[in-house]
PDB file of C-alpha atoms in Angstrom:
ATOM      1  CA  MET V   1      12.837 108.403  78.956  1.00 53.00           C
ATOM      2  CA  VAL V   2      14.595 107.699  75.697  1.00 47.00           C
ATOM      3  CA  LEU V   3      12.787 104.377  75.500  1.00 48.00           C
ATOM      4  CA  LEU V   4       9.412 106.031  76.124  1.00 45.00           C
ATOM      5  CA  ARG V   5      10.168 108.616  73.466  1.00 48.00           C
ATOM      6  CA  HIS V   6      10.971 105.883  70.929  1.00 47.00           C
ATOM      7  CA  ILE V   7       7.740 104.058  71.819  1.00 48.00           C
ATOM      8  CA  SER V   8       5.731 107.272  71.395  1.00 48.00           C
ATOM      9  CA  VAL V   9       7.294 107.956  68.009  1.00 41.00           C
ATOM     10  CA  ALA V  10       6.605 104.370  66.917  1.00 48.00           C
ATOM     11  CA  LEU V  11       2.952 104.576  67.982  1.00 46.00           C
ATOM     12  CA  THR V  12       2.516 107.908  66.201  1.00 41.00           C
ATOM     13  CA  ALA V  13       4.033 106.451  63.047  1.00 43.00           C
ATOM     14  CA  ALA V  14       1.778 103.408  63.271  1.00 47.00           C
ATOM     15  CA  VAL V  15      -1.362 105.514  63.684  1.00 39.00           C
ATOM     16  CA  THR V  16      -0.305 107.710  60.789  1.00 40.00           C
ATOM     17  CA  ALA V  17       0.321 104.666  58.600  1.00 44.00           C
ATOM     18  CA  VAL V  18      -3.074 103.170  59.439  1.00 44.00           C
ATOM     19  CA  GLY V  19      -4.802 106.481  58.737  1.00 43.00           C
ATOM     20  CA  ALA V  20      -3.020 106.828  55.412  1.00 42.00           C
ATOM     21  CA  ALA V  21      -3.939 103.271  54.455  1.00 44.00           C
ATOM     22  CA  LEU V  22      -7.595 103.892  55.275  1.00 40.00           C
ATOM     23  CA  PHE V  23      -7.576 107.129  53.286  1.00 37.00           C
ATOM     24  CA  VAL V  24      -6.078 105.366  50.234  1.00 38.00           C
ATOM     25  CA  ALA V  25      -8.556 102.501  50.542  1.00 44.00           C
ATOM     26  CA  VAL V  26     -11.547 104.832  50.730  1.00 35.00           C
ATOM     27  CA  ASN V  27     -10.339 106.824  47.752  1.00 40.00           C
ATOM     28  CA  LEU V  28      -9.728 103.683  45.711  1.00 40.00           C
ATOM     29  CA  LEU V  29     -13.184 102.381  46.590  1.00 39.00           C
ATOM     30  CA  TYR V  30     -15.157 105.531  45.834  1.00 36.00           C
ATOM     31  CA  LYS V  31     -12.840 107.125  43.255  1.00 39.00           C
ATOM     32  CA  ARG V  32     -13.585 110.751  44.203  1.00 32.00           C
ATOM     33  CA  ARG V  33     -17.351 110.165  43.952  1.00 35.00           C
ATOM     34  CA  VAL V  34     -18.669 113.722  43.814  1.00 37.00           C
ATOM     35  CA  TRP V  35     -22.255 113.728  42.500  1.00 34.00           C
ATOM     36  CA  THR V  36     -23.476 116.542  40.298  1.00 36.00           C
ATOM     37  CA  PRO V  37     -27.137 117.024  39.277  1.00 37.00           C
ATOM     38  CA  GLU V  38     -26.236 115.722  35.817  1.00 41.00           C
ATOM     39  CA  ASP V  39     -24.672 112.581  37.304  1.00 40.00           C
ATOM     40  CA  TYR V  40     -27.810 112.030  39.367  1.00 35.00           C
ATOM     41  CA  TYR V  41     -30.114 112.052  36.379  1.00 40.00           C
ATOM     42  CA  VAL V  42     -27.776 109.814  34.350  1.00 43.00           C
ATOM     43  CA  PHE V  43     -27.689 107.406  37.271  1.00 41.00           C
ATOM     44  CA  LYS V  44     -31.469 107.438  37.526  1.00 44.00           C
ATOM     45  CA  GLU V  45     -31.840 106.796  33.798  1.00 49.00           C
ATOM     46  CA  GLU V  46     -29.418 103.859  33.963  1.00 48.00           C
ATOM     47  CA  GLU V  47     -31.320 102.516  36.956  1.00 48.00           C
ATOM     48  CA  GLU V  48     -34.624 102.799  35.095  1.00 45.00           C
ATOM     49  CA  GLU V  49     -33.187 101.014  32.056  1.00 47.00           C
ATOM     50  CA  GLN V  50     -32.284  98.066  34.245  1.00 53.00           C
ATOM     51  CA  ARG V  51     -35.831  97.594  35.552  1.00 83.00           C
ATOM     52  CA  GLU V  52     -37.430  94.329  34.535  1.00 89.00           C
ATOM     53  CA  ARG V  53     -41.167  93.781  34.279  1.00 92.00           C
ATOM     54  CA  GLN V  54     -42.740  90.367  33.826  1.00 95.00           C
ATOM     55  CA  VAL V  55     -45.704  90.144  31.449  1.00 96.00           C
ATOM     56  CA  LEU V  56     -47.699  86.914  31.497  1.00 97.00           C
ATOM     57  CA  VAL V  57     -49.534  86.147  28.238  1.00 97.00           C
ATOM     58  CA  LEU V  58     -52.476  83.753  28.522  1.00 97.00           C
ATOM     59  CA  GLY V  59     -55.516  82.764  26.487  1.00 97.00           C
ATOM     60  CA  LEU V  60     -57.189  79.710  25.009  1.00 96.00           C
ATOM     61  CA  ASP V  61     -55.347  77.679  22.394  1.00 94.00           C
ATOM     62  CA  GLY V  62     -55.678  79.292  18.978  1.00 92.00           C
ATOM     63  CA  ALA V  63     -56.352  82.776  20.379  1.00 94.00           C
ATOM     64  CA  GLY V  64     -53.231  84.177  18.697  1.00 91.00           C
ATOM     65  CA  LYS V  65     -50.884  84.640  21.663  1.00 93.00           C
ATOM     66  CA  SER V  66     -47.748  83.645  19.724  1.00 91.00           C
ATOM     67  CA  SER V  67     -48.682  85.952  16.840  1.00 89.00           C
ATOM     68  CA  VAL V  68     -48.959  88.857  19.277  1.00 91.00           C
ATOM     69  CA  LEU V  69     -45.491  88.136  20.683  1.00 92.00           C
ATOM     70  CA  GLN V  70     -44.084  87.753  17.184  1.00 89.00           C
ATOM     71  CA  GLY V  71     -45.478  91.125  16.219  1.00 88.00           C
ATOM     72  CA  LEU V  72     -44.125  92.827  19.342  1.00 88.00           C
ATOM     73  CA  SER V  73     -40.659  91.365  18.866  1.00 84.00           C
ATOM     74  CA  GLY V  74     -40.549  92.342  15.184  1.00 76.00           C
ATOM     75  CA  ALA V  75     -38.734  89.088  14.494  1.00 58.00           C
ATOM     76  CA  ALA V  76     -41.249  87.971  11.888  1.00 49.00           C
ATOM     77  CA  SER V  77     -44.265  89.155   9.957  1.00 47.00           C
ATOM     78  CA  CYS V  78     -47.568  89.149  11.824  1.00 47.00           C
ATOM     79  CA  LYS V  79     -49.139  87.384   8.872  1.00 50.00           C
ATOM     80  CA  ARG V  80     -46.934  84.338   9.349  1.00 51.00           C
ATOM     81  CA  ARG V  81     -48.933  81.458  10.783  1.00 56.00           C
ATOM     82  CA  CYS V  82     -47.679  80.323  14.188  1.00 58.00           C
ATOM     83  CA  LYS V  83     -47.795  76.787  15.464  1.00 60.00           C
ATOM     84  CA  PRO V  84     -49.815  76.251  18.654  1.00 60.00           C
ATOM     85  CA  THR V  85     -47.724  76.659  21.804  1.00 60.00           C
ATOM     86  CA  ARG V  86     -47.432  73.289  23.512  1.00 65.00           C
ATOM     87  CA  GLY V  87     -45.626  74.567  26.568  1.00 74.00           C
ATOM     88  CA  PHE V  88     -43.959  77.949  26.992  1.00 86.00           C
ATOM     89  CA  ASN V  89     -42.818  80.794  24.772  1.00 90.00           C
ATOM     90  CA  PHE V  90     -40.581  83.665  25.873  1.00 91.00           C
ATOM     91  CA  ILE V  91     -39.467  86.961  24.351  1.00 92.00           C
ATOM     92  CA  ARG V  92     -37.629  89.956  25.793  1.00 92.00           C
ATOM     93  CA  LEU V  93     -38.434  93.483  24.668  1.00 90.00           C
ATOM     94  CA  HIS V  94     -35.917  96.247  25.466  1.00 88.00           C
ATOM     95  CA  THR V  95     -37.256  99.801  25.734  1.00 85.00           C
ATOM     96  CA  PRO V  96     -35.701 103.026  27.077  1.00 85.00           C
ATOM     97  CA  ALA V  97     -37.999 102.856  30.109  1.00 83.00           C
ATOM     98  CA  CYS V  98     -37.634  99.222  31.144  1.00 89.00           C
ATOM     99  CA  GLN V  99     -37.170  95.662  30.005  1.00 92.00           C
ATOM    100  CA  LEU V 100     -40.377  93.708  29.328  1.00 93.00           C
ATOM    101  CA  ASP V 101     -40.105  89.935  29.673  1.00 95.00           C
ATOM    102  CA  PHE V 102     -43.069  88.172  28.065  1.00 96.00           C
ATOM    103  CA  LEU V 103     -43.912  84.621  29.116  1.00 95.00           C
ATOM    104  CA  GLU V 104     -46.591  82.863  27.108  1.00 95.00           C
ATOM    105  CA  ILE V 105     -48.124  79.641  28.382  1.00 94.00           C
ATOM    106  CA  GLY V 106     -50.038  77.332  26.083  1.00 93.00           C
ATOM    107  CA  GLY V 107     -53.831  77.504  26.250  1.00 94.00           C
ATOM    108  CA  GLY V 108     -54.655  73.813  26.004  1.00 92.00           C
ATOM    109  CA  GLU V 109     -56.971  72.426  28.653  1.00 92.00           C
ATOM    110  CA  ASP V 110     -54.125  70.426  30.215  1.00 91.00           C
ATOM    111  CA  LEU V 111     -52.062  73.600  30.770  1.00 92.00           C
ATOM    112  CA  ARG V 112     -54.762  75.948  32.018  1.00 94.00           C
ATOM    113  CA  VAL V 113     -54.707  74.373  35.473  1.00 92.00           C
ATOM    114  CA  TYR V 114     -51.168  75.762  35.911  1.00 92.00           C
ATOM    115  CA  TRP V 115     -51.911  79.323  34.788  1.00 95.00           C
ATOM    116  CA  ALA V 116     -52.626  80.681  38.258  1.00 94.00           C
ATOM    117  CA  ASP V 117     -49.281  79.407  39.564  1.00 93.00           C
ATOM    118  CA  PHE V 118     -47.465  81.967  37.405  1.00 93.00           C
ATOM    119  CA  LEU V 119     -49.382  85.038  38.587  1.00 93.00           C
ATOM    120  CA  ARG V 120     -47.293  85.536  41.723  1.00 88.00           C
ATOM    121  CA  ARG V 121     -44.204  86.928  39.951  1.00 87.00           C
ATOM    122  CA  THR V 122     -46.127  88.749  37.235  1.00 94.00           C
ATOM    123  CA  HIS V 123     -46.457  92.527  36.926  1.00 95.00           C
ATOM    124  CA  ILE V 124     -49.022  92.585  34.082  1.00 97.00           C
ATOM    125  CA  LEU V 125     -51.384  89.969  32.699  1.00 97.00           C
ATOM    126  CA  VAL V 126     -52.192  89.999  28.979  1.00 97.00           C
ATOM    127  CA  TYR V 127     -55.210  87.838  28.151  1.00 98.00           C
ATOM    128  CA  VAL V 128     -55.760  87.138  24.453  1.00 97.00           C
ATOM    129  CA  VAL V 129     -59.220  86.244  23.147  1.00 97.00           C
ATOM    130  CA  ASP V 130     -60.156  85.068  19.655  1.00 96.00           C
ATOM    131  CA  SER V 131     -62.997  87.447  18.782  1.00 95.00           C
ATOM    132  CA  SER V 132     -64.077  85.242  15.897  1.00 95.00           C
ATOM    133  CA  ASP V 133     -64.424  82.045  17.957  1.00 96.00           C
ATOM    134  CA  ARG V 134     -67.898  82.759  19.286  1.00 96.00           C
ATOM    135  CA  SER V 135     -68.533  79.208  20.523  1.00 96.00           C
ATOM    136  CA  ARG V 136     -65.639  79.348  22.982  1.00 97.00           C
ATOM    137  CA  LEU V 137     -66.201  82.819  24.384  1.00 98.00           C
ATOM    138  CA  PRO V 138     -67.944  81.354  27.483  1.00 98.00           C
ATOM    139  CA  VAL V 139     -64.854  79.220  28.176  1.00 98.00           C
ATOM    140  CA  ALA V 140     -62.587  82.236  27.677  1.00 98.00           C
ATOM    141  CA  LYS V 141     -64.769  84.192  30.114  1.00 97.00           C
ATOM    142  CA  ASP V 142     -64.667  81.475  32.793  1.00 97.00           C
ATOM    143  CA  GLU V 143     -60.882  81.124  32.584  1.00 97.00           C
ATOM    144  CA  LEU V 144     -60.392  84.893  32.725  1.00 97.00           C
ATOM    145  CA  HIS V 145     -62.544  85.340  35.814  1.00 96.00           C
ATOM    146  CA  ARG V 146     -60.791  82.444  37.529  1.00 96.00           C
ATOM    147  CA  LEU V 147     -57.520  84.366  37.087  1.00 96.00           C
ATOM    148  CA  LEU V 148     -59.094  87.627  38.254  1.00 95.00           C
ATOM    149  CA  ARG V 149     -60.167  85.951  41.487  1.00 94.00           C
ATOM    150  CA  VAL V 150     -56.667  84.626  42.176  1.00 94.00           C
ATOM    151  CA  ASP V 151     -55.056  88.088  42.101  1.00 92.00           C
ATOM    152  CA  THR V 152     -57.389  91.031  42.611  1.00 89.00           C
ATOM    153  CA  GLN V 153     -54.701  93.721  42.161  1.00 91.00           C
ATOM    154  CA  LEU V 154     -52.815  92.619  39.045  1.00 95.00           C
ATOM    155  CA  PRO V 155     -53.300  94.950  36.030  1.00 96.00           C
ATOM    156  CA  VAL V 156     -54.970  93.093  33.152  1.00 97.00           C
ATOM    157  CA  VAL V 157     -54.930  93.899  29.438  1.00 96.00           C
ATOM    158  CA  ILE V 158     -57.484  91.923  27.412  1.00 96.00           C
ATOM    159  CA  LEU V 159     -56.834  91.690  23.689  1.00 95.00           C
ATOM    160  CA  GLY V 160     -59.805  91.092  21.408  1.00 94.00           C
ATOM    161  CA  ASN V 161     -57.739  89.464  18.676  1.00 93.00           C
ATOM    162  CA  LYS V 162     -58.708  88.681  15.070  1.00 91.00           C
ATOM    163  CA  GLN V 163     -61.009  91.680  14.754  1.00 91.00           C
ATOM    164  CA  ASP V 164     -60.360  91.551  11.004  1.00 88.00           C
ATOM    165  CA  LYS V 165     -62.322  88.284  10.693  1.00 91.00           C
ATOM    166  CA  PRO V 166     -65.818  88.751   9.173  1.00 88.00           C
ATOM    167  CA  ASN V 167     -67.519  86.795  11.993  1.00 91.00           C
ATOM    168  CA  ALA V 168     -65.675  88.517  14.848  1.00 93.00           C
ATOM    169  CA  VAL V 169     -67.712  90.056  17.653  1.00 95.00           C
ATOM    170  CA  SER V 170     -67.331  93.799  18.169  1.00 93.00           C
ATOM    171  CA  VAL V 171     -65.491  95.227  21.166  1.00 92.00           C
ATOM    172  CA  PRO V 172     -68.735  96.145  23.026  1.00 94.00           C
ATOM    173  CA  GLU V 173     -70.073  92.634  22.352  1.00 96.00           C
ATOM    174  CA  LEU V 174     -66.817  91.152  23.617  1.00 96.00           C
ATOM    175  CA  ARG V 175     -67.052  93.227  26.781  1.00 96.00           C
ATOM    176  CA  ASP V 176     -70.489  91.763  27.452  1.00 97.00           C
ATOM    177  CA  ALA V 177     -69.470  88.211  26.483  1.00 97.00           C
ATOM    178  CA  LEU V 178     -66.598  88.319  28.978  1.00 97.00           C
ATOM    179  CA  SER V 179     -68.749  89.937  31.702  1.00 96.00           C
ATOM    180  CA  LEU V 180     -66.261  92.735  32.200  1.00 95.00           C
ATOM    181  CA  GLY V 181     -68.968  94.943  33.649  1.00 92.00           C
ATOM    182  CA  SER V 182     -68.895  92.805  36.796  1.00 92.00           C
ATOM    183  CA  VAL V 183     -65.222  93.596  37.458  1.00 90.00           C
ATOM    184  CA  ALA V 184     -64.590  96.114  40.237  1.00 84.00           C
ATOM    185  CA  ASP V 185     -64.163  99.681  38.986  1.00 82.00           C
ATOM    186  CA  GLN V 186     -60.958 100.270  40.922  1.00 81.00           C
ATOM    187  CA  ARG V 187     -59.171  97.465  39.120  1.00 88.00           C
ATOM    188  CA  LYS V 188     -56.802  98.310  36.253  1.00 93.00           C
ATOM    189  CA  LEU V 189     -58.452  96.425  33.401  1.00 95.00           C
ATOM    190  CA  PHE V 190     -58.233  97.377  29.724  1.00 95.00           C
ATOM    191  CA  LEU V 191     -59.830  95.955  26.581  1.00 95.00           C
ATOM    192  CA  LEU V 192     -58.044  96.508  23.267  1.00 93.00           C
ATOM    193  CA  SER V 193     -58.802  95.243  19.771  1.00 90.00           C
ATOM    194  CA  LEU V 194     -56.178  93.699  17.512  1.00 86.00           C
ATOM    195  CA  GLN V 195     -56.156  93.123  13.760  1.00 80.00           C
ATOM    196  CA  LEU V 196     -52.916  91.255  13.195  1.00 73.00           C
ATOM    197  CA  GLY V 197     -54.183  89.738   9.966  1.00 62.00           C
ATOM    198  CA  SER V 198     -54.706  93.161   8.388  1.00 56.00           C
ATOM    199  CA  VAL V 199     -52.318  95.017   6.136  1.00 50.00           C
ATOM    200  CA  GLY V 200     -49.157  96.199   7.930  1.00 50.00           C
ATOM    201  CA  ALA V 201     -50.153  99.707   8.988  1.00 52.00           C
ATOM    202  CA  THR V 202     -53.250  98.606  10.918  1.00 57.00           C
ATOM    203  CA  ALA V 203     -51.422  95.775  12.628  1.00 62.00           C
ATOM    204  CA  ALA V 204     -48.488  98.036  13.521  1.00 58.00           C
ATOM    205  CA  CYS V 205     -50.842 100.638  14.959  1.00 60.00           C
ATOM    206  CA  SER V 206     -52.585  98.018  17.105  1.00 79.00           C
ATOM    207  CA  LEU V 207     -49.291  96.629  18.400  1.00 86.00           C
ATOM    208  CA  GLN V 208     -47.915 100.103  19.125  1.00 87.00           C
ATOM    209  CA  SER V 209     -51.020 100.910  21.176  1.00 88.00           C
ATOM    210  CA  LEU V 210     -50.497  97.681  23.124  1.00 91.00           C
ATOM    211  CA  GLN V 211     -46.832  98.406  23.743  1.00 90.00           C
ATOM    212  CA  ASP V 212     -47.570 101.987  24.860  1.00 90.00           C
ATOM    213  CA  LEU V 213     -50.165 100.753  27.334  1.00 93.00           C
ATOM    214  CA  LEU V 214     -47.841  98.088  28.760  1.00 93.00           C
ATOM    215  CA  LEU V 215     -45.106 100.653  29.304  1.00 92.00           C
ATOM    216  CA  LYS V 216     -47.534 102.924  31.169  1.00 92.00           C
ATOM    217  CA  LEU V 217     -48.604 100.051  33.398  1.00 92.00           C
ATOM    218  CA  ALA V 218     -44.974  98.979  33.966  1.00 82.00           C
TER     219      ALA V 218
END
């Protein structure tokens, strides 16, 4: 009987020790995690800030893709002349809502064949068109519609760049030249004008409108 009593006491002590260890471990892991409404909203805001959205920037060579990214990043003046992108260009834009990662791919004929391969991991497509290069608008249209056929759901923002040039086509003319009227109504497709060569205020206004739209789509 004495032996059984000692065994019972030992088992009780062992169970108590295991329970205590588990309690300590749980408390160390969760650190008294009691959520208040304020904590919930802070957590949600931190979660939103960590969101990443991929923005693919395409367009024919010379359309002004790098100038657009330069203007958005604020790293340099929009009036600075950019060298043509031979391969890839990348910038990251941090905003309170999310992080926008811009990937620009060169618009040379040898690179256009790879454009569609990058649509799969993209959240928004930005397609830049040189409004003053009237002779290549048909090529810009064909390349755009090839991309639209690859992914029928991807939101698309078309930038009619270089609107400050004297020979640039107007926005309605650009809409017709790119055959945007043939795009399905339910698709998220937007056409904006840009004047990056203008005096600061106009360029800043254009870029702010672009950034606001991208954040809404993100």
